[in-house]
mmCIF file of C-alpha atoms in Angstrom:
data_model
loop_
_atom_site.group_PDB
_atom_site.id
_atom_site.type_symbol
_atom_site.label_atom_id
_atom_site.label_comp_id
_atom_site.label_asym_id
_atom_site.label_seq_id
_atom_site.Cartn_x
_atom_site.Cartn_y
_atom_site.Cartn_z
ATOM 1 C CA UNK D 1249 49.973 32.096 117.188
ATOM 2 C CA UNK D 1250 52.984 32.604 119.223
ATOM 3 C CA UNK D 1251 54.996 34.540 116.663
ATOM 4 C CA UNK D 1252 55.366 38.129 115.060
ATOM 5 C CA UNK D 1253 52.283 38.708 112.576
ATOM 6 C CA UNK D 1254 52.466 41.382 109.705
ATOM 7 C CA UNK D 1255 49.537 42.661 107.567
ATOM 8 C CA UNK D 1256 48.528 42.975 104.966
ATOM 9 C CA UNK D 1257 51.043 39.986 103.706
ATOM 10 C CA UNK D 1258 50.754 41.872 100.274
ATOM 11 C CA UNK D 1259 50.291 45.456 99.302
ATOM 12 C CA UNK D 1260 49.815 47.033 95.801
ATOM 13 C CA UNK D 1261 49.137 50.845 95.673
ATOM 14 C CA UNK D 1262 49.292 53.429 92.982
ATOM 15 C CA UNK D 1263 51.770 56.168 92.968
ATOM 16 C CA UNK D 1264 50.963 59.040 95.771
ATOM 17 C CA UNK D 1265 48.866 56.874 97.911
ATOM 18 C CA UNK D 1266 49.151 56.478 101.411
ATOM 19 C CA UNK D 1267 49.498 53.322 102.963
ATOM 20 C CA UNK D 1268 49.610 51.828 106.428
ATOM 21 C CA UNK D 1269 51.034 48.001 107.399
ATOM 22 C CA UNK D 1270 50.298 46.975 110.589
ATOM 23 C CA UNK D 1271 52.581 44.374 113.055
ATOM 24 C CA UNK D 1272 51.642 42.441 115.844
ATOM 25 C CA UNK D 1273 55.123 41.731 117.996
ATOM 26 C CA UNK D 1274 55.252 38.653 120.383
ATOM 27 C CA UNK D 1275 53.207 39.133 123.749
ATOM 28 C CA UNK D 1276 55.235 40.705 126.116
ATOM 29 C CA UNK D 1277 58.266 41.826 124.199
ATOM 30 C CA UNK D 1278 59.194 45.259 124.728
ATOM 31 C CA UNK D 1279 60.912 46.000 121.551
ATOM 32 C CA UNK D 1280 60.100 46.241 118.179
ATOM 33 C CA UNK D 1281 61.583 47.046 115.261
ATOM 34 C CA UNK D 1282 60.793 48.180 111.397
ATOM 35 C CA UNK D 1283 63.093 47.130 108.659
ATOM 36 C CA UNK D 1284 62.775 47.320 104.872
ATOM 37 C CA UNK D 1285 64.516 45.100 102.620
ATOM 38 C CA UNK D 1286 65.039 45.415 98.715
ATOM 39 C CA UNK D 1287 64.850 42.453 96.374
ATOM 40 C CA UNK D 1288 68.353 40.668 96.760
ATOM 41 C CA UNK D 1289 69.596 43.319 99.358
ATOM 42 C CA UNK D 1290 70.191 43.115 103.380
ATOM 43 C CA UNK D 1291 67.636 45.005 105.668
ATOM 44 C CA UNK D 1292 67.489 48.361 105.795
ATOM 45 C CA UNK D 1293 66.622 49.540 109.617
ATOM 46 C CA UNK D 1294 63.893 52.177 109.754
ATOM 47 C CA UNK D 1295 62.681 52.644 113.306
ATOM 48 C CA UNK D 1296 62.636 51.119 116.970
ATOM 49 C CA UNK D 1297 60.657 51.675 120.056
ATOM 50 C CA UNK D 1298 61.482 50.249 122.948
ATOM 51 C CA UNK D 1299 58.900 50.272 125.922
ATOM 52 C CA UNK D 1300 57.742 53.882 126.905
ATOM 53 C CA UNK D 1301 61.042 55.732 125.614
ATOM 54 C CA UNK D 1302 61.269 57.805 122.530
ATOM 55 C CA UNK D 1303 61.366 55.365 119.295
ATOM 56 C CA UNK D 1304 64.527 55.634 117.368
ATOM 57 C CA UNK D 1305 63.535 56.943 114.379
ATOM 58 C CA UNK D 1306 67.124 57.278 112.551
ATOM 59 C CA UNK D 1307 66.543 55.522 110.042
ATOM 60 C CA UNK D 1308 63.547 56.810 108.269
ATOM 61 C CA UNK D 1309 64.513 57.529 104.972
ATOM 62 C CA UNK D 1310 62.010 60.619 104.068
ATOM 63 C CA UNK D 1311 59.362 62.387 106.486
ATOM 64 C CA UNK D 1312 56.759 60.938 104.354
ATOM 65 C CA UNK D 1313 57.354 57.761 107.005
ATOM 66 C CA UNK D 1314 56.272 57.262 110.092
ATOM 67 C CA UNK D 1315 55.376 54.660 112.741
ATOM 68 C CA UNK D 1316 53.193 54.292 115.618
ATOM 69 C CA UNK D 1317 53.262 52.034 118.854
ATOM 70 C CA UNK D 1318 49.749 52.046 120.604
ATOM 71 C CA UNK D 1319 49.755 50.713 123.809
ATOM 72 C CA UNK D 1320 53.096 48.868 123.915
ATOM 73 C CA UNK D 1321 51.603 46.401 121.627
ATOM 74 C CA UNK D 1322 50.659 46.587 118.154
ATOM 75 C CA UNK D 1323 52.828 48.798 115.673
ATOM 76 C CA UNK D 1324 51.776 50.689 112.419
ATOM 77 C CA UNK D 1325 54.295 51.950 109.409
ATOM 78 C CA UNK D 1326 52.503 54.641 107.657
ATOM 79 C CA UNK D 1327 54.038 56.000 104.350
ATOM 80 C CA UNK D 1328 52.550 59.098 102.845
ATOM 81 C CA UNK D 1329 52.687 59.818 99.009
ATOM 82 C CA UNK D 1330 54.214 56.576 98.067
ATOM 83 C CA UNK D 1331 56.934 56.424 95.694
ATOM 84 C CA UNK D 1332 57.599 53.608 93.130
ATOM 85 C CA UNK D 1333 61.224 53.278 94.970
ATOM 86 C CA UNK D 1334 59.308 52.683 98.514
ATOM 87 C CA UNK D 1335 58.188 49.127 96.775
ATOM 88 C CA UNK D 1336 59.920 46.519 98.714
ATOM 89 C CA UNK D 1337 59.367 43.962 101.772
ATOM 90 C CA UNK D 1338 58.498 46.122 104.875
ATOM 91 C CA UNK D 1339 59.455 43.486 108.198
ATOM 92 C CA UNK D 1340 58.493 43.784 111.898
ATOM 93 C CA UNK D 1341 60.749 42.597 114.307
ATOM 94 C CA UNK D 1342 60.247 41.859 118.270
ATOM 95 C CA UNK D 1343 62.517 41.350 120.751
ATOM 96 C CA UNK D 1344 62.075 40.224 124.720
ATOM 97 C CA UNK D 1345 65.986 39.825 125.087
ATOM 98 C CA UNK D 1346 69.418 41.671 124.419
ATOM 99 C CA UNK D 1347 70.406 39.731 121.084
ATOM 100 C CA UNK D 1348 67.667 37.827 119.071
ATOM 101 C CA UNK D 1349 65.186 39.609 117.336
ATOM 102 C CA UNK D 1350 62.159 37.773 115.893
ATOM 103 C CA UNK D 1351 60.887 38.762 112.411
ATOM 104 C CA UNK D 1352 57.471 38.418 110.850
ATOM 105 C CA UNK D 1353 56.690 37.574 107.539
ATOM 106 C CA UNK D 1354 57.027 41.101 105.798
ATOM 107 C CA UNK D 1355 54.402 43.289 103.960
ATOM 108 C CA UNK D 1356 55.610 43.097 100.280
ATOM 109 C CA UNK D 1357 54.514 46.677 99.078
ATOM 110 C CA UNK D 1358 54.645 47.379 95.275
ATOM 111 C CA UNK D 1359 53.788 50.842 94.172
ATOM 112 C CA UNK D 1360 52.572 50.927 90.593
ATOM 113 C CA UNK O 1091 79.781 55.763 107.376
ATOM 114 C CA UNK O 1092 78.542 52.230 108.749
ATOM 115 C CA UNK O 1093 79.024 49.289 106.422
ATOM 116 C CA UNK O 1094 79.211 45.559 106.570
ATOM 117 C CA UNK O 1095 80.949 43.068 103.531
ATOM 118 C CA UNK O 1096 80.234 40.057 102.853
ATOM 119 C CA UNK O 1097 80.778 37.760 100.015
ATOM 120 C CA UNK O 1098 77.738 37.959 97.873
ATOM 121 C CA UNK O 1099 77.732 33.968 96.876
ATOM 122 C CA UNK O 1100 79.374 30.796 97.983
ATOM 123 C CA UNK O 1101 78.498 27.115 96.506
ATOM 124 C CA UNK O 1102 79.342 24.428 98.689
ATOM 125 C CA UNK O 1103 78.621 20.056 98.499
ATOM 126 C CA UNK O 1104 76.178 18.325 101.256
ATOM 127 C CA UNK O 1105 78.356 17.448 103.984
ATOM 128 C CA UNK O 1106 81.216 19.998 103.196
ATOM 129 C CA UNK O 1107 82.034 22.630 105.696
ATOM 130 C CA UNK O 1108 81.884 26.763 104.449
ATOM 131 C CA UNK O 1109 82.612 29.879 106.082
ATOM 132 C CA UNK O 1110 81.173 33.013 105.408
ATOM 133 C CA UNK O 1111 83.326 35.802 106.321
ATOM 134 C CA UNK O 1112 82.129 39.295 107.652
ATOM 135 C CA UNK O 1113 84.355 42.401 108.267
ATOM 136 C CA UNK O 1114 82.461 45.586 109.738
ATOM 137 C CA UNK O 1115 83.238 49.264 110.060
ATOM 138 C CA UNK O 1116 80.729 50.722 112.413
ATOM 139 C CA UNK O 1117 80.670 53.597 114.476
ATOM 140 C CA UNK O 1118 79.332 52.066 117.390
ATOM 141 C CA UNK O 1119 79.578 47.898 118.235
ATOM 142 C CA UNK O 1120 77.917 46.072 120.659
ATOM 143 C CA UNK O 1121 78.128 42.381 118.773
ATOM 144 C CA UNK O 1122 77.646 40.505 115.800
ATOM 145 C CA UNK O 1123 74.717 38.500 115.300
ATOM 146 C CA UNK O 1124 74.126 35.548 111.877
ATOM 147 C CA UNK O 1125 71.069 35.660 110.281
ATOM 148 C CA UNK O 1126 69.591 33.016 108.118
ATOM 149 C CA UNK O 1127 66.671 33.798 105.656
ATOM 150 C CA UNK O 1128 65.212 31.083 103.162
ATOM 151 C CA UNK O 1129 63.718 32.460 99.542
ATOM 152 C CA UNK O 1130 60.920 34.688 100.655
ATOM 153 C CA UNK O 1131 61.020 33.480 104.402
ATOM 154 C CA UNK O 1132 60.837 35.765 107.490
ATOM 155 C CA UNK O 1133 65.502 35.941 108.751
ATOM 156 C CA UNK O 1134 65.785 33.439 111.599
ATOM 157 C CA UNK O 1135 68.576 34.389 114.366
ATOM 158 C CA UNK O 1136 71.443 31.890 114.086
ATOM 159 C CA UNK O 1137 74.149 33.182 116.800
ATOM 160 C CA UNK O 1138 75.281 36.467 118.642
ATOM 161 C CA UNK O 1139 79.217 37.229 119.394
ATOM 162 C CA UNK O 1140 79.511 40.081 122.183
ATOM 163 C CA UNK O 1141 82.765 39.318 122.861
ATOM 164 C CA UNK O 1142 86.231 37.645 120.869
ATOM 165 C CA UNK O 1143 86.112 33.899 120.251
ATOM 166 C CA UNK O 1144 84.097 31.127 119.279
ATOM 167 C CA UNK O 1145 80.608 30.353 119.746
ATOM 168 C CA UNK O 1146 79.145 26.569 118.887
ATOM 169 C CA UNK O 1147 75.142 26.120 118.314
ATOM 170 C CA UNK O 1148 75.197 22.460 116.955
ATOM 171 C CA UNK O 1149 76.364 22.579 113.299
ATOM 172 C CA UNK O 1150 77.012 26.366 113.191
ATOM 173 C CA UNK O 1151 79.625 28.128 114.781
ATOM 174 C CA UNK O 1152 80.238 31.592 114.794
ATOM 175 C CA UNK O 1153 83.664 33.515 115.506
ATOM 176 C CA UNK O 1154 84.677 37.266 115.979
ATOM 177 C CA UNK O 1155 87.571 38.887 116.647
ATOM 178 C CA UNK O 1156 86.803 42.863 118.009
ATOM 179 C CA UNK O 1157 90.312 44.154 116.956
ATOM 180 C CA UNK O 1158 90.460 42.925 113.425
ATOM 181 C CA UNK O 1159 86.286 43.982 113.167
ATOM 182 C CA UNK O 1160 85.770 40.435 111.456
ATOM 183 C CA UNK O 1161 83.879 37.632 112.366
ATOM 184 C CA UNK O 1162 83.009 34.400 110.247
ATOM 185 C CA UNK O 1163 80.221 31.695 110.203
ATOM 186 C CA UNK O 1164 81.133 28.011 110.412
ATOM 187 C CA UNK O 1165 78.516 25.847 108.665
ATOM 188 C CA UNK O 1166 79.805 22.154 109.119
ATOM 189 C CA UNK O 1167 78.066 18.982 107.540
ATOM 190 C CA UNK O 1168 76.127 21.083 105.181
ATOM 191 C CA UNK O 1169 72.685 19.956 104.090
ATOM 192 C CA UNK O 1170 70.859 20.959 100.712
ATOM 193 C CA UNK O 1171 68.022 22.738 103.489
ATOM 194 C CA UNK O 1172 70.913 25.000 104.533
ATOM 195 C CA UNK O 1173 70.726 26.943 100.871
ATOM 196 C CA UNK O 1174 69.481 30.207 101.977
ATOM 197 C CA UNK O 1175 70.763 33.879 102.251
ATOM 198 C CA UNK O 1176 72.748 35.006 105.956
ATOM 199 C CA UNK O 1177 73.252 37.446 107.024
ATOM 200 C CA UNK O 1178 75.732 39.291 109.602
ATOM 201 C CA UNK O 1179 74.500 42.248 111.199
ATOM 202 C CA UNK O 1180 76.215 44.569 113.926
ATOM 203 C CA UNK O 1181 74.009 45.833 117.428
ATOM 204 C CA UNK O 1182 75.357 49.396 116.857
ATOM 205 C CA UNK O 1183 73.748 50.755 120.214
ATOM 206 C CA UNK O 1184 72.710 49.596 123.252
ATOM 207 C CA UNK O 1185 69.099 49.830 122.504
ATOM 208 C CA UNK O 1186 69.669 46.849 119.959
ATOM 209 C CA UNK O 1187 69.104 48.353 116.410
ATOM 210 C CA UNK O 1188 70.510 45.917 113.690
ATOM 211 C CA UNK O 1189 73.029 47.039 110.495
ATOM 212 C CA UNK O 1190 72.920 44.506 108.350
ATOM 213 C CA UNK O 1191 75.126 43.250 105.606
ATOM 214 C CA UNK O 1192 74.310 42.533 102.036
ATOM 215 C CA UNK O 1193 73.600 38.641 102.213
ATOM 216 C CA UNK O 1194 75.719 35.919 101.247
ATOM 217 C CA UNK O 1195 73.285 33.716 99.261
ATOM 218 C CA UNK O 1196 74.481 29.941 99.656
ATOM 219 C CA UNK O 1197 74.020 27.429 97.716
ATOM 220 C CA UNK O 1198 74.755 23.551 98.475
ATOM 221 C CA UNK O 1199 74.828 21.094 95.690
ATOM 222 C CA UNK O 1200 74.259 17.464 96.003
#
């Protein structure tokens, strides 16, 4: 497919589990982005790599979160010791341009 | 701080026009950018503002003004498929990280 693919496409985890969600960005865009977003709220912005410079990582809410860009590709969102308030839709985001960003379907992440 | 508003709901009639109004306080800005996201879709991009004044894509047009840190979305002939959330969201940087507002969750009635 041509687009931004996110998995798993669901995620239920127990409290104090670690869990990882993985995003494929378009083929050659050089950004990507991590967002979360609440039930009924905007996006949260978590973190942002852009080609071989440091990833923006300003918006990580706790240290137990952390992402991972191997190869200029592929991104992974890790989150250590999960919390019941980290449940919500985790989205990817790629971008090849200045302005529009392409998202993914999410990772909906409930911790029990 | 950095924070976006936005109305939270707006009900409209097919073929009516609406505007959703956004007003920003940011501590960096490098455009405004409209969202659209469907119930439990992936946001789609919509339109980008970089500098004051109008911007037409089809149906949609998008405004900003820089010195009043406001810009609206124009949604003309409105269909039921346009009920869906959007959302504004300010480039805060030059490396393109998004704030996004709350949502304004539309609704068009036949």
């Amino acid at each position: 497919g041509a687009g931004v693919s996110q998995s798993p496409s669901n995620k239920v985890t127990e409290k104090g589990k670690d869990v990882e969600l993985r995003c494929d960005p378009i083929s050659g865009h050089t950004a990507l982005y991590w967002y979360r977003q609440s039930l009924g709220q905007g996006l949260e912005f978590l973190i942002y790599f852009q080609g071989n410079s440091a990833p923006d990582k300003s918006g990580l809410p706790s240290d137990r979160f952390s992402a991972e860009r191997t190869g200029g590709s592929v991104s992974t969102l890790t989150i250590q010791r999960t919390q019941q308030e980290d449940s919500a839709v985790y989205l990817c985001a790629s971008s090849g341009g200045y302005h529009e960003q392409f998202f993914g379907p999410g990772t909906r992440l409930t911790v029990l | 701080g950095q924070s976006l508003e936005q109305p939270s709901e707006v009900t409209a009639v097919e073929g009516a026009i609406v505007q959703i109004n956004c007003t920003y306080q940011t501590s960096g800005f490098y455009g405004l950018s409209w969202y659209q996201q469907h119930d439990g879709g992936a946001p789609t991009f919509l339109s980008y503002n970089g500098l004051d004044g109008l911007e037409e894509t089809g149906r949609f047009s998008s405004f900003l003004s820089r010195s009043d840190s406001y810009g609206y979305l124009l949604l003309q002939e409105l269909q039921m498929k346009d009920s869906a959330s959007y959302f504004c969201a300010v480039r805060d940087g030059q490396g393109g990280k998004l704030i996004f507002g709350q949502g304004t969750e539309l609704s068009v009635k036949p």
